Short mmCIF file of C-alpha atoms in Angstrom, two decimals:
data_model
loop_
_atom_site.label_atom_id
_atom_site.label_comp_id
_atom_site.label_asym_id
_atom_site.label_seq_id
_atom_site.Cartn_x
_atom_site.Cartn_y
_atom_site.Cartn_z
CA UNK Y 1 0.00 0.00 0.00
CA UNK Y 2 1.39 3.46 -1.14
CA UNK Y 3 2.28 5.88 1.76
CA UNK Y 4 3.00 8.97 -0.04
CA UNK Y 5 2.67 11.71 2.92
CA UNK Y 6 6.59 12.21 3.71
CA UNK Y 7 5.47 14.01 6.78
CA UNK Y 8 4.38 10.71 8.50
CA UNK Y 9 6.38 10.18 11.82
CA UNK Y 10 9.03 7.95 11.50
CA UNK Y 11 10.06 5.75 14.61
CA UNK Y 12 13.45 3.80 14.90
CA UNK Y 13 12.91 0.04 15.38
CA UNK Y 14 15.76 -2.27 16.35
CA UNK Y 15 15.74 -5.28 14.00
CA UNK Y 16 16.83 -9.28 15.31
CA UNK Y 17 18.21 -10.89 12.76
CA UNK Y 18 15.91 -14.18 12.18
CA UNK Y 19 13.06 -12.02 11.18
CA UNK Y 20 11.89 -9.95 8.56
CA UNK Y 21 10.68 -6.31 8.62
CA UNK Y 22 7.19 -6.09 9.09
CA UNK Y 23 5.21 -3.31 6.77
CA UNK Y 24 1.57 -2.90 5.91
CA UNK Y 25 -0.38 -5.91 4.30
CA UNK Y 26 2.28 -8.65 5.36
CA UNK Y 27 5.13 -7.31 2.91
CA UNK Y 28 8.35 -8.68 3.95
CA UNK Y 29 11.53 -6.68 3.90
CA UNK Y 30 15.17 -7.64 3.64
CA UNK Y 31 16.53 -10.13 6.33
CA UNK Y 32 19.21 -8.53 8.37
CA UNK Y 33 22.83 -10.23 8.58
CA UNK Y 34 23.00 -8.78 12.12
CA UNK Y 35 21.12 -6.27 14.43
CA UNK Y 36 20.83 -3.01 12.73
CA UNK Y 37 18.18 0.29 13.18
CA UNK Y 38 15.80 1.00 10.89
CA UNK Y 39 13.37 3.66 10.02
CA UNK Y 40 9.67 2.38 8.99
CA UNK Y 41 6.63 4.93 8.72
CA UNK Y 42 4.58 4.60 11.75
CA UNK Y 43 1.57 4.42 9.85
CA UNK Y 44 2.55 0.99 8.32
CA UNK Y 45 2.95 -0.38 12.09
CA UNK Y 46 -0.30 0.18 12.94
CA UNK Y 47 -2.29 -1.06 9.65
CA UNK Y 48 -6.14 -1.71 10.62
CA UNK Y 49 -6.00 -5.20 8.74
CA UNK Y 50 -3.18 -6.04 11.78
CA UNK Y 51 -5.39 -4.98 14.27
CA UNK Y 52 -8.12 -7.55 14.02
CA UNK Y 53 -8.15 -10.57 16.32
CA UNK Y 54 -10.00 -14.19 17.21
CA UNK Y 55 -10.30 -15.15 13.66
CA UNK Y 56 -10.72 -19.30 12.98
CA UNK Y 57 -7.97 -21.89 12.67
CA UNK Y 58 -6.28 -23.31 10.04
CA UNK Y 59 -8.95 -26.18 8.93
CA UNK Y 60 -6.95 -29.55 8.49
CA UNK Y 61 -5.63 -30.12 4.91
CA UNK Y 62 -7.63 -32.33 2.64
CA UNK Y 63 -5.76 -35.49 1.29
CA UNK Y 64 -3.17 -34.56 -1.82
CA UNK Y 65 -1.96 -38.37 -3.10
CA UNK Y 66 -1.41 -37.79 -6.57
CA UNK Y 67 -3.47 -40.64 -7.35
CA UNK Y 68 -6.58 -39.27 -5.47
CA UNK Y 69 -6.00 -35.75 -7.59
CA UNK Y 70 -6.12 -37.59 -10.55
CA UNK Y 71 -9.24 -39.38 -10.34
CA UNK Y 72 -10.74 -36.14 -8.97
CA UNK Y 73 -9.45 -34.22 -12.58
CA UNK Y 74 -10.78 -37.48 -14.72
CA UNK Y 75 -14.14 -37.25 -12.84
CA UNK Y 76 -14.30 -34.15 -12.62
CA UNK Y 77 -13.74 -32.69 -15.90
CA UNK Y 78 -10.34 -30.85 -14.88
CA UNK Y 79 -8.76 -31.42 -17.82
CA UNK Y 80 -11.06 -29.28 -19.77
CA UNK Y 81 -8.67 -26.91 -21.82
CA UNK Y 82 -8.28 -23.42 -23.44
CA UNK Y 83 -6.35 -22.77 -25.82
CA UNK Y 84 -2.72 -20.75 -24.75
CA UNK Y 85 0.60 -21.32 -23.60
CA UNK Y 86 1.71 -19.09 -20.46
CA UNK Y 87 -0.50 -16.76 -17.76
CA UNK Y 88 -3.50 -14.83 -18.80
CA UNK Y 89 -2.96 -17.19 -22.32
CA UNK Y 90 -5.84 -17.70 -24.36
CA UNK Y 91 -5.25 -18.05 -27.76
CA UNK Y 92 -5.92 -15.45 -30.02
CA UNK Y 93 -8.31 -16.53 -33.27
CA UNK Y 94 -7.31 -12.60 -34.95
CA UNK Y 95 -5.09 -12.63 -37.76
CA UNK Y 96 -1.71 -11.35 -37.79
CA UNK Y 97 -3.14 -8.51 -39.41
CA UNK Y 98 -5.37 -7.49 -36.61
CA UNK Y 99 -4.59 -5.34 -33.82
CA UNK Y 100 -6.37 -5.14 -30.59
CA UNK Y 101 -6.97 -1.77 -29.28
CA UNK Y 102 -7.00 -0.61 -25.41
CA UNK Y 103 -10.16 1.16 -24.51
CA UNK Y 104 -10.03 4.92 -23.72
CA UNK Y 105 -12.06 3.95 -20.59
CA UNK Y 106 -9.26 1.75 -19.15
CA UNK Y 107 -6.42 3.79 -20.28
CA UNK Y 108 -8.79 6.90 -18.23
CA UNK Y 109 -9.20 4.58 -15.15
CA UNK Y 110 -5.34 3.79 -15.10
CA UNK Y 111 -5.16 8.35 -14.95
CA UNK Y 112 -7.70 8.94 -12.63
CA UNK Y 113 -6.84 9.55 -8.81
CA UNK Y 114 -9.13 6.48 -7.87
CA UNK Y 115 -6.31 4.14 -9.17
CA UNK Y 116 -3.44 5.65 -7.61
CA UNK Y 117 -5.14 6.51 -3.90
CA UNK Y 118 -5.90 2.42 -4.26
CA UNK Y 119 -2.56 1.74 -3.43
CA UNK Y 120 -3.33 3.26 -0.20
CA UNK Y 121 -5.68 1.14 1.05
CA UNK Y 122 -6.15 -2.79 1.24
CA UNK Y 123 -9.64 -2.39 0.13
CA UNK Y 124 -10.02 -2.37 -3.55
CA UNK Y 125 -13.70 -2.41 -3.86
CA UNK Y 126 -13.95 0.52 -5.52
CA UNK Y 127 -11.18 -0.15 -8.34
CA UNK Y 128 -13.19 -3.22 -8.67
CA UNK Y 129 -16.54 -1.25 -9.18
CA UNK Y 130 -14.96 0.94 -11.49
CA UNK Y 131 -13.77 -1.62 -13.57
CA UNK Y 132 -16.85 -3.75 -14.03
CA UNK Y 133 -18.80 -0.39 -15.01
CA UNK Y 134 -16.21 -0.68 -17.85
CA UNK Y 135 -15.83 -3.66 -18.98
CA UNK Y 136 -16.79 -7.85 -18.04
CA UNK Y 137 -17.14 -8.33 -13.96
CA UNK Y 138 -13.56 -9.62 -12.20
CA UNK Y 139 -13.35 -13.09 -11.30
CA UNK Y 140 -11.88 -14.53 -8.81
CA UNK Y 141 -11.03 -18.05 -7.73
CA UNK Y 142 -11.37 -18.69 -3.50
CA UNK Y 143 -8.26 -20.41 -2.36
CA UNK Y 144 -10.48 -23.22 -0.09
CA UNK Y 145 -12.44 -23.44 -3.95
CA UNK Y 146 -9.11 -24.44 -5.05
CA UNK Y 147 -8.50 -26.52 -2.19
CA UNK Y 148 -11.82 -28.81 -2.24
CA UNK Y 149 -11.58 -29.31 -6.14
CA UNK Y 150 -7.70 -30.17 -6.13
CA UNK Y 151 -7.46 -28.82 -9.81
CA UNK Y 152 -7.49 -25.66 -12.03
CA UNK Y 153 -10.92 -25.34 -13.22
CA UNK Y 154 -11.92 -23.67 -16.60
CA UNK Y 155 -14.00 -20.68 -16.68
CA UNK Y 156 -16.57 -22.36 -18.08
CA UNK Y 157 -17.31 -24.78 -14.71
CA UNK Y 158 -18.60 -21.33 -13.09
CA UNK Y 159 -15.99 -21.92 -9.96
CA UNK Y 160 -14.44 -18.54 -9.64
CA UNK Y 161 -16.70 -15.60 -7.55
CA UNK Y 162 -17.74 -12.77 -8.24
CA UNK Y 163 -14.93 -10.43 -6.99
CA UNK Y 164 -16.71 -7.68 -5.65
CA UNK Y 165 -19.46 -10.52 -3.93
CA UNK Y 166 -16.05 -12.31 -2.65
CA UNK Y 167 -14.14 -9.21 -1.08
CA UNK Y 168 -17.50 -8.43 0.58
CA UNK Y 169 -18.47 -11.71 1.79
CA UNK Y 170 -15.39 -11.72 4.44
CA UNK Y 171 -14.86 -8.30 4.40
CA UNK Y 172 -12.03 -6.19 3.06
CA UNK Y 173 -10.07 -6.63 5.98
CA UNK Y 174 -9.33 -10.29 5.78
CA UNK Y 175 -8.89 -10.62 1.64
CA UNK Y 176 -5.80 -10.96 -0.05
CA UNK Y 177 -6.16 -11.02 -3.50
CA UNK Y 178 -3.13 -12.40 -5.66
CA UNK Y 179 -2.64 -12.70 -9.08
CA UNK Y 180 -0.89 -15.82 -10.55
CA UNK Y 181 1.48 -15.68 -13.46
CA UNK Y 182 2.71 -19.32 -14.70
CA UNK Y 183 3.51 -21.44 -17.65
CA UNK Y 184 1.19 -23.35 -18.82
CA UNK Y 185 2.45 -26.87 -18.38
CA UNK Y 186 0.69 -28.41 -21.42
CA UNK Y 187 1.09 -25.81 -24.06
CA UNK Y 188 -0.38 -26.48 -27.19
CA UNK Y 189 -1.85 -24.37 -30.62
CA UNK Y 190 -4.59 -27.30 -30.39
CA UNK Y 191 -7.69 -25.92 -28.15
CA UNK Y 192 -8.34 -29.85 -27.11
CA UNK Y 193 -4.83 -30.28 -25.54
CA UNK Y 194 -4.07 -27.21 -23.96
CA UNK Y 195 -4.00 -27.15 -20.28
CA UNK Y 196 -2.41 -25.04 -17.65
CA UNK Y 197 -1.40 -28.21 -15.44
CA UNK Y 198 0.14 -31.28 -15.62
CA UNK Y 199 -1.75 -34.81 -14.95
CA UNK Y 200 -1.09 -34.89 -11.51
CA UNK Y 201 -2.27 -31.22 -10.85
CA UNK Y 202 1.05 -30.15 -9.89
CA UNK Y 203 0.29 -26.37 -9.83
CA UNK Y 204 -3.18 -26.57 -8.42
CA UNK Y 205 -1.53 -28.66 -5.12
CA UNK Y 206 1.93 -25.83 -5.28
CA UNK Y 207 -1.15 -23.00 -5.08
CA UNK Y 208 -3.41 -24.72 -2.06
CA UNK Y 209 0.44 -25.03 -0.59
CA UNK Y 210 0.96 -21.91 -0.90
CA UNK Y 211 -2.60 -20.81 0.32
CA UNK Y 212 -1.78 -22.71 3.94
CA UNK Y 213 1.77 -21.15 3.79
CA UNK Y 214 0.70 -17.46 4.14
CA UNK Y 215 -2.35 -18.09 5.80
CA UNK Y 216 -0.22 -19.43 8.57
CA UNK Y 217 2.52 -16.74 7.90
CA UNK Y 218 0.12 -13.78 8.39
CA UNK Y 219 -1.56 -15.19 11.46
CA UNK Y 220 1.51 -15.44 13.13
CA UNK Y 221 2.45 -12.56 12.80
CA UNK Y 222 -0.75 -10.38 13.03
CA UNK Y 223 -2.63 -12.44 14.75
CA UNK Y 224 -5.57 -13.41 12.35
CA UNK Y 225 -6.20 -15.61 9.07
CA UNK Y 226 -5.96 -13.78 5.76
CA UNK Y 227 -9.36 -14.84 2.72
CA UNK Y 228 -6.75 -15.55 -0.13
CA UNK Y 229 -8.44 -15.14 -3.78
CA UNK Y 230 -6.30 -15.41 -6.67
CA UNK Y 231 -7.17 -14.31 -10.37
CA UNK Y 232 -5.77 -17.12 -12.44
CA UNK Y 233 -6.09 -16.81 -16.36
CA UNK Y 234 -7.60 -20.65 -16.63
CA UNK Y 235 -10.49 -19.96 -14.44
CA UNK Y 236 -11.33 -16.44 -14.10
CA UNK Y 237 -11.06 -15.34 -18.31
CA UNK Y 238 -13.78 -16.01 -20.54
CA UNK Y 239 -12.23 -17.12 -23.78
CA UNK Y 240 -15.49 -16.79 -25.65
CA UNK Y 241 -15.23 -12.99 -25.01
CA UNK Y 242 -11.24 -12.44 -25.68
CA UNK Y 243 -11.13 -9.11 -27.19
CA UNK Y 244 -12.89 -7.38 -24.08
CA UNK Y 245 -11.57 -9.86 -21.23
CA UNK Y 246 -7.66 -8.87 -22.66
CA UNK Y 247 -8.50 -5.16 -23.03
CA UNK Y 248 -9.32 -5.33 -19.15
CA UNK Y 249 -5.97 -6.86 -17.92
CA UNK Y 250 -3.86 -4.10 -16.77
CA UNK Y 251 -7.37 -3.14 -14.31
CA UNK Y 252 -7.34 -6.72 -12.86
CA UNK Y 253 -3.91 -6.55 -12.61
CA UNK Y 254 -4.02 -2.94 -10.59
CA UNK Y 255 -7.02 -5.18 -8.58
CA UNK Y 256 -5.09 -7.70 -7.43
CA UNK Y 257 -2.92 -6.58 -4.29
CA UNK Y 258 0.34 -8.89 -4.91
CA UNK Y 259 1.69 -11.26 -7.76
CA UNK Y 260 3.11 -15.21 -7.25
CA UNK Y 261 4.92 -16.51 -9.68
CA UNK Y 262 4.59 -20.61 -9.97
CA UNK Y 263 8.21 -20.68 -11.89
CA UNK Y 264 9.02 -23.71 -13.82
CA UNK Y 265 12.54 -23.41 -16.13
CA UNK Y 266 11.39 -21.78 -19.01
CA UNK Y 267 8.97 -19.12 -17.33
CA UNK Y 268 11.58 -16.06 -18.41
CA UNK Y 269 11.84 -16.86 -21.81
CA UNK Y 270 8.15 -16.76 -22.11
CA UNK Y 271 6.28 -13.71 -23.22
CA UNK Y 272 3.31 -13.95 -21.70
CA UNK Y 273 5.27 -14.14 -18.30
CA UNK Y 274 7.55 -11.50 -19.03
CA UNK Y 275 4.57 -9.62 -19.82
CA UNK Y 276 2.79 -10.38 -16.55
CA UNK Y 277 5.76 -9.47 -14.35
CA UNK Y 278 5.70 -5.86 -16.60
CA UNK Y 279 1.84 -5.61 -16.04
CA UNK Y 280 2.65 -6.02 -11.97
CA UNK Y 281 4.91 -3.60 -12.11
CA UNK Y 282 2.87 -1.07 -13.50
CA UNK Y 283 -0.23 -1.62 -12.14
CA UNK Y 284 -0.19 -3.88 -9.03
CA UNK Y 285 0.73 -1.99 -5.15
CA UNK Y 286 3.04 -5.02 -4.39
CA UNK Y 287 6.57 -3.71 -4.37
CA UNK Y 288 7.41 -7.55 -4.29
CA UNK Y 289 6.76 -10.76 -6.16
CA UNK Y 290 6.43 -14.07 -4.17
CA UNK Y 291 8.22 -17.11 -6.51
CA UNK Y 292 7.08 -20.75 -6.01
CA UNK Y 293 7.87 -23.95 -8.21
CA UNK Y 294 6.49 -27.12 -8.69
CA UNK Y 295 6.63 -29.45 -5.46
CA UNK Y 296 6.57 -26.34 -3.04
CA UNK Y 297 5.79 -27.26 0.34
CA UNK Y 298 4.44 -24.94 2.92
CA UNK Y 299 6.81 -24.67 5.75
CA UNK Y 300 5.96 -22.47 8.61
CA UNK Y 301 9.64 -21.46 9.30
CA UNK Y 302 10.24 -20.32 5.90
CA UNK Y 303 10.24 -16.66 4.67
CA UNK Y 304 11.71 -16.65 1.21
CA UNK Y 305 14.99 -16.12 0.20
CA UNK Y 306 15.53 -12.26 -1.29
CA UNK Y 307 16.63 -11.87 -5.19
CA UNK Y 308 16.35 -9.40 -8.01
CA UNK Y 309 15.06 -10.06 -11.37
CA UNK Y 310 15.50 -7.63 -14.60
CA UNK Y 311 12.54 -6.82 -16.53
CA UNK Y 312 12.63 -7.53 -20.24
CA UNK Y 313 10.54 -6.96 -23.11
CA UNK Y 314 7.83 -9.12 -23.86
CA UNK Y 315 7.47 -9.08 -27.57
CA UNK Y 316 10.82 -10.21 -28.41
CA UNK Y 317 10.55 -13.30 -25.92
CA UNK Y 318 8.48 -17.10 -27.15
CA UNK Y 319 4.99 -17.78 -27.73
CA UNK Y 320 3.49 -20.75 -28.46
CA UNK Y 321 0.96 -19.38 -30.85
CA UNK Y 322 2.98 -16.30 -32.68
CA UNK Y 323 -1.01 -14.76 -33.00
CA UNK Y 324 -0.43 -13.54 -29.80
CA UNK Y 325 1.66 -10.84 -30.71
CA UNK Y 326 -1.31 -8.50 -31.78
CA UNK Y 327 -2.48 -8.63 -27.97
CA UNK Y 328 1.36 -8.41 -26.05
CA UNK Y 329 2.47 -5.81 -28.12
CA UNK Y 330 -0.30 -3.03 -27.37
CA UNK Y 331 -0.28 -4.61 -23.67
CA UNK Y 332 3.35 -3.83 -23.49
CA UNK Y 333 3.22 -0.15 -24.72
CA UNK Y 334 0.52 1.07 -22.64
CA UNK Y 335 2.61 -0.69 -19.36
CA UNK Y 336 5.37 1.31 -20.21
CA UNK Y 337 4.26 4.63 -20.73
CA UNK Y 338 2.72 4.55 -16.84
CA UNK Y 339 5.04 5.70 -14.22
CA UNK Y 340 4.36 2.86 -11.70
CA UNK Y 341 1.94 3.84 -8.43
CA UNK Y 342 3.55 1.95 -6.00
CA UNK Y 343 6.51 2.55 -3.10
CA UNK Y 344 9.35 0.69 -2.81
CA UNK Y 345 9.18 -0.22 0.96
CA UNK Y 346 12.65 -0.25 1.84
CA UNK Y 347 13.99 2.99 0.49
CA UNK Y 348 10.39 4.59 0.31
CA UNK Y 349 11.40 6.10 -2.61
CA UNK Y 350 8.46 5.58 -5.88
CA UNK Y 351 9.23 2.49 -8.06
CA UNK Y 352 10.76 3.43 -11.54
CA UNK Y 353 9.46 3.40 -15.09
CA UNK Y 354 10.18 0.34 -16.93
CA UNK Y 355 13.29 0.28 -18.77
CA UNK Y 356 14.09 -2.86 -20.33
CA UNK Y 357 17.35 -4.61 -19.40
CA UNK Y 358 17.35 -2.35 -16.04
CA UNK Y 359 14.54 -2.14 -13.85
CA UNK Y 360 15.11 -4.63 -11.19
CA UNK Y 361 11.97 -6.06 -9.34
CA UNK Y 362 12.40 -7.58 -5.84
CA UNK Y 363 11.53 -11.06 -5.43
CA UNK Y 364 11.01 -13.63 -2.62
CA UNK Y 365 11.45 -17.51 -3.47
CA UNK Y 366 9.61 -20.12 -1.19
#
């Protein structure tokens, strides 16, 4: 969340070195080597979603024997498929020749004061109003959803919730809304063999990891159990209405509070990924991406280990279908001509416009 009042008191706080720096809305911050001081913006310390108390337990986790998910997909229809390659991929049926066009009414949202004060707050309900007036409703997929069915569902199966419904059914408060960027495992030009997991639902079990992982992580430190939605391409786009669902992506993106990368080997060299980790830094408050990877295990003790990844451009980088192009390429160029909205939380200074080849984006791998 943005904190762009440099009058706010600052306090000195005297950092252990097994821990990370606490901020608002559970963002981590650099492990120390040894004791050192540090100045934080009081206002972070004392963020209302911190404040709440008595929430529920962890439920028990639900069985995840690869052979059980398995006969849960065949039964279950979870290898249904679209029709792309990487995150937010759904395969273009344009021409080459065609170009799709970003509306004047997102590009106007993305200006307006409404977006930017959004980084202020952990309630996004009203970026999320705005945006349905403009275009199709946000979807979002609940992470116990995800949990129950032990595999990606399509759009289609009607699993994902209304967002606005979903932030209001538990309250602002206690949602965290992530957006997932990932390869899709089973990448094919073919609409009947394109899936975003493997057989064994390897990324949907990595994601329900993941969900008990920070829910555990945030209610140890703040004392209360974080709603975790995420907006996954698979099961909250509607490929039967492309043109208008890909025009809204830089709004859902600027929706979602924080980005998690499921990273397999050849996520970089994709363009769809390179253009989702553009889109977050554009457009998303998170100052930080969280990086998981196939087999990820949620361990209480862990907190990520810190690296840096370099931004680079999109269009030059692979695509399954080469179609594609007509949507990363406009995608791309309206990313970079926004001077991100977010604060870096460690040197409080604004994040920088893209620059390809140089702008570094903090990253935490589980």
């Amino acid at each position: 969340m943005s904190y762009r009042n440099s009058a706010h008191r600052v306090r000195q706080i005297i950092l252990p070195s097994p821990h990370w720096i606490e901020c608002d809305a559970g963002k981590r911050r650099q492990r120390p080597k040894r004791l050192r001081t540090v100045s934080v913006h009081s206002t972070q310390m004392a963020h209302p979603r911190y404040r709440m108390r008595n929430w529920r337990s962890v439920d028990a986790r639900l069985p995840t024997a690869a052979s059980i998910r398995a006969s849960r997909l065949r039964q279950s229809g979870g290898f249904q498929s679209a029709n792309k390659s990487s995150s937010t991929s759904l395969r273009s049926h344009a021409t080459q020749a065609e170009q799709m066009s970003i509306s004047p009414a997102v590009e106007r949202l993305l200006s307006e004061p409404l977006f930017r004060e959004s980084g202020a707050s952990y309630d996004q309900r009203e970026l999320i109003k705005a945006a349905n007036d403009i275009g199709p409703p946000m979807k979002l997929l609940h992470w116990r959803k995800l949990e129950e069915l032990q595999y990606l569902p399509a759009f289609a199966a009607c699993h994902a919730d209304d967002a606005l419904s979903g932030v209001e059914r538990f309250g602002a408060p206690a949602v965290e809304i992530f957006m997932v960027s990932h390869r899709w495992l089973r990448p094919s030009i073919t609409r009947t063999l394109a899936h975003p997991d493997d057989a064994l639902a390897t990324k949907a079990q990595a994601l329900t990891e993941f969900s008990h992982w920070r829910r555990s992580w945030v209610r140890r430190r703040h004392r209360f159990l974080p709603e975790l939605y995420y907006w996954i391409d698979y099961c909250c786009f509607d490929p039967l209405n492309l043109a208008a669902n890909m025009a809204m992506l830089p709004l859902w993106v600027a929706c979602c509070e924080r980005l998690v990368c499921f990273e397999t080997s050849d996520f970089h060299s994709r363009a769809w990924c390179r253009l989702e980790l553009l889109l977050s830094h554009s457009f998303n408050f998170a100052d930080h991406h969280t990086v998981i990877g196939p087999g990820f295990r949620a361990f209480d003790a862990h907190n990520g280990l810190e690296e840096n990844h370099v931004l680079q451009r999109s269009v030059d980088a692979a695509l399954t279908d080469a179609a594609d192009r007509v949507y990363i390429e406009p995608l791309e160029q309206l990313a970079c001509q926004f001077s991100p909205a977010s604060v870096d939380r460690i040197s409080g200074s604004r994040l920088p416009p893209v620059r390809f080849g140089q702008t570094l984006v903090r990253r935490y791998r589980l």
